[in-house]
Amino acid sequence: MASKFTELAIDCADPHGLARFWCAVLDYEVQDADDDVVTIGSPAVPEGKNRVGPVPPTLTFARVPEGKTVKNRLHIDVNPTDRDQDDEVRRLLDLGARPADVGQGAESWVVLADPEGNEFCVLRTRCP
């Protein structure tokens, strides 16, 4: 048996604020929280990493004292599920994302940054 991807840990200044943003982006809910760490995950798979087979990964936001200083070496890609890419980008901008330029040029994806500057890509709608 191989490992399975179950969680992504993200350093941040405001775990609760960033968790609210990503809950709205992904339709996730808070699964666990204290002052310095918040974990969010899919309400459709409440058993999470204890489920056999693939699962939507949880995101854990942990407070750290230092700020983000360079382009992410790892980033999240999202796919709109019920609207086209342009409508999803507008929705995410309304939630607090902002356009980001990482030198991508003219590509089929749109690069945004979350409220703490972490880059992520909005891909064109596609079905699994």
mmCIF file of C-alpha atoms in Angstrom:
data_model
loop_
_atom_site.group_PDB
_atom_site.id
_atom_site.type_symbol
_atom_site.label_atom_id
_atom_site.label_comp_id
_atom_site.label_asym_id
_atom_site.label_seq_id
_atom_site.Cartn_x
_atom_site.Cartn_y
_atom_site.Cartn_z
ATOM 1 C CA MET A 1 0.000 0.000 0.000
ATOM 2 C CA ALA A 2 1.221 3.504 -0.827
ATOM 3 C CA SER A 3 0.670 6.685 1.125
ATOM 4 C CA LYS A 4 -2.298 8.889 0.342
ATOM 5 C CA PHE A 5 -2.425 12.675 0.320
ATOM 6 C CA THR A 6 -4.686 13.698 3.204
ATOM 7 C CA GLU A 7 -3.588 17.122 4.433
ATOM 8 C CA LEU A 8 -1.829 20.290 3.361
ATOM 9 C CA ALA A 9 -0.301 22.460 6.101
ATOM 10 C CA ILE A 10 -0.092 26.199 5.415
ATOM 11 C CA ASP A 11 1.854 28.678 7.546
ATOM 12 C CA CYS A 12 0.083 32.001 8.030
ATOM 13 C CA ALA A 13 -0.404 35.042 10.253
ATOM 14 C CA ASP A 14 -4.175 34.669 10.738
ATOM 15 C CA PRO A 15 -5.306 31.013 10.741
ATOM 16 C CA HIS A 16 -8.954 31.837 11.407
ATOM 17 C CA GLY A 17 -9.166 34.460 8.652
ATOM 18 C CA LEU A 18 -7.423 32.280 6.090
ATOM 19 C CA ALA A 19 -9.587 29.292 7.069
ATOM 20 C CA ARG A 20 -12.742 31.378 6.473
ATOM 21 C CA PHE A 21 -11.476 32.362 3.021
ATOM 22 C CA TRP A 22 -10.616 28.789 1.986
ATOM 23 C CA CYS A 23 -13.866 27.402 3.464
ATOM 24 C CA ALA A 24 -15.739 29.781 1.150
ATOM 25 C CA VAL A 25 -13.538 28.880 -1.843
ATOM 26 C CA LEU A 26 -13.812 25.103 -1.408
ATOM 27 C CA ASP A 27 -17.184 24.758 0.365
ATOM 28 C CA TYR A 28 -15.292 23.250 3.319
ATOM 29 C CA GLU A 29 -16.045 23.559 7.020
ATOM 30 C CA VAL A 30 -13.909 23.974 10.117
ATOM 31 C CA GLN A 31 -13.083 20.562 11.575
ATOM 32 C CA ASP A 32 -10.813 21.621 14.431
ATOM 33 C CA ALA A 33 -9.546 24.922 15.777
ATOM 34 C CA ASP A 34 -7.625 26.585 18.563
ATOM 35 C CA ASP A 35 -5.952 29.998 18.752
ATOM 36 C CA ASP A 36 -2.997 29.087 16.533
ATOM 37 C CA VAL A 37 -4.164 26.212 14.298
ATOM 38 C CA VAL A 38 -7.334 25.708 12.247
ATOM 39 C CA THR A 39 -8.108 22.612 10.170
ATOM 40 C CA ILE A 40 -10.791 22.648 7.480
ATOM 41 C CA GLY A 41 -12.166 19.840 5.347
ATOM 42 C CA SER A 42 -14.946 18.605 3.154
ATOM 43 C CA PRO A 43 -18.312 18.103 4.860
ATOM 44 C CA ALA A 44 -19.060 15.462 2.189
ATOM 45 C CA VAL A 45 -16.321 13.197 3.592
ATOM 46 C CA PRO A 46 -16.416 13.716 7.368
ATOM 47 C CA GLU A 47 -14.305 10.618 8.015
ATOM 48 C CA GLY A 48 -11.436 12.296 6.134
ATOM 49 C CA LYS A 49 -8.079 10.580 6.291
ATOM 50 C CA ASN A 50 -9.595 7.538 8.043
ATOM 51 C CA ARG A 51 -11.540 6.675 4.884
ATOM 52 C CA VAL A 52 -10.162 3.933 2.657
ATOM 53 C CA GLY A 53 -9.115 5.268 -0.749
ATOM 54 C CA PRO A 54 -8.782 8.832 -2.012
ATOM 55 C CA VAL A 55 -10.173 11.686 0.055
ATOM 56 C CA PRO A 56 -10.383 15.436 -0.402
ATOM 57 C CA PRO A 57 -7.381 16.729 1.562
ATOM 58 C CA THR A 58 -7.847 18.831 4.655
ATOM 59 C CA LEU A 59 -6.073 22.185 4.929
ATOM 60 C CA THR A 60 -4.421 23.101 8.217
ATOM 61 C CA PHE A 61 -3.519 26.735 8.842
ATOM 62 C CA ALA A 62 -0.858 27.293 11.509
ATOM 63 C CA ARG A 63 0.143 30.668 12.912
ATOM 64 C CA VAL A 64 3.821 31.532 12.405
ATOM 65 C CA PRO A 65 5.623 34.785 13.265
ATOM 66 C CA GLU A 66 7.300 35.359 9.899
ATOM 67 C CA GLY A 67 5.463 36.585 6.811
ATOM 68 C CA LYS A 68 5.503 35.218 3.280
ATOM 69 C CA THR A 69 8.469 36.625 1.349
ATOM 70 C CA VAL A 70 8.792 34.745 -1.974
ATOM 71 C CA LYS A 71 6.701 32.896 -4.561
ATOM 72 C CA ASN A 72 5.194 29.655 -3.251
ATOM 73 C CA ARG A 73 7.100 26.490 -4.139
ATOM 74 C CA LEU A 74 3.842 24.566 -3.802
ATOM 75 C CA HIS A 75 0.407 25.906 -4.608
ATOM 76 C CA ILE A 76 -3.221 24.872 -4.830
ATOM 77 C CA ASP A 77 -5.082 24.587 -8.150
ATOM 78 C CA VAL A 78 -8.872 24.867 -8.073
ATOM 79 C CA ASN A 79 -11.429 23.928 -10.730
ATOM 80 C CA PRO A 80 -14.844 25.573 -10.877
ATOM 81 C CA THR A 81 -17.595 22.978 -10.560
ATOM 82 C CA ASP A 82 -20.775 24.907 -11.302
ATOM 83 C CA ARG A 83 -19.693 27.982 -13.297
ATOM 84 C CA ASP A 84 -17.156 28.977 -15.895
ATOM 85 C CA GLN A 85 -13.639 30.137 -15.077
ATOM 86 C CA ASP A 86 -14.375 33.866 -15.462
ATOM 87 C CA ASP A 87 -17.358 33.690 -13.092
ATOM 88 C CA GLU A 88 -15.314 31.726 -10.565
ATOM 89 C CA VAL A 89 -12.452 34.232 -10.709
ATOM 90 C CA ARG A 90 -14.939 37.065 -10.049
ATOM 91 C CA ARG A 91 -16.396 35.116 -7.088
ATOM 92 C CA LEU A 92 -12.939 34.525 -5.612
ATOM 93 C CA LEU A 93 -11.970 38.174 -6.043
ATOM 94 C CA ASP A 94 -15.175 39.127 -4.194
ATOM 95 C CA LEU A 95 -14.121 36.766 -1.369
ATOM 96 C CA GLY A 96 -10.802 38.602 -0.953
ATOM 97 C CA ALA A 97 -8.431 37.033 -3.481
ATOM 98 C CA ARG A 98 -6.373 39.341 -5.661
ATOM 99 C CA PRO A 99 -4.700 38.939 -9.060
ATOM 100 C CA ALA A 100 -1.117 37.669 -8.939
ATOM 101 C CA ASP A 101 1.648 37.725 -11.503
ATOM 102 C CA VAL A 102 4.244 34.990 -11.147
ATOM 103 C CA GLY A 103 5.487 35.345 -14.715
ATOM 104 C CA GLN A 104 2.827 33.019 -16.104
ATOM 105 C CA GLY A 105 2.208 34.984 -19.312
ATOM 106 C CA ALA A 106 -0.873 34.167 -21.385
ATOM 107 C CA GLU A 107 -2.016 30.804 -20.073
ATOM 108 C CA SER A 108 -5.354 29.006 -19.759
ATOM 109 C CA TRP A 109 -5.277 29.349 -15.968
ATOM 110 C CA VAL A 110 -5.638 32.457 -13.827
ATOM 111 C CA VAL A 111 -3.222 33.064 -10.949
ATOM 112 C CA LEU A 112 -4.672 34.667 -7.829
ATOM 113 C CA ALA A 113 -3.373 35.180 -4.293
ATOM 114 C CA ASP A 114 -5.321 34.484 -1.122
ATOM 115 C CA PRO A 115 -5.618 37.207 1.565
ATOM 116 C CA GLU A 116 -2.106 36.396 2.867
ATOM 117 C CA GLY A 117 -0.485 36.390 -0.572
ATOM 118 C CA ASN A 118 -0.332 32.636 -1.200
ATOM 119 C CA GLU A 119 -0.641 32.080 -4.935
ATOM 120 C CA PHE A 120 -3.170 29.620 -6.344
ATOM 121 C CA CYS A 121 -4.472 28.886 -9.834
ATOM 122 C CA VAL A 122 -8.014 28.798 -11.143
ATOM 123 C CA LEU A 123 -8.136 26.269 -13.962
ATOM 124 C CA ARG A 124 -10.780 26.011 -16.647
ATOM 125 C CA THR A 125 -13.824 23.944 -15.735
ATOM 126 C CA ARG A 126 -13.152 20.251 -16.129
ATOM 127 C CA CYS A 127 -14.807 17.092 -14.938
ATOM 128 C CA PRO A 128 -12.886 14.386 -13.095
#
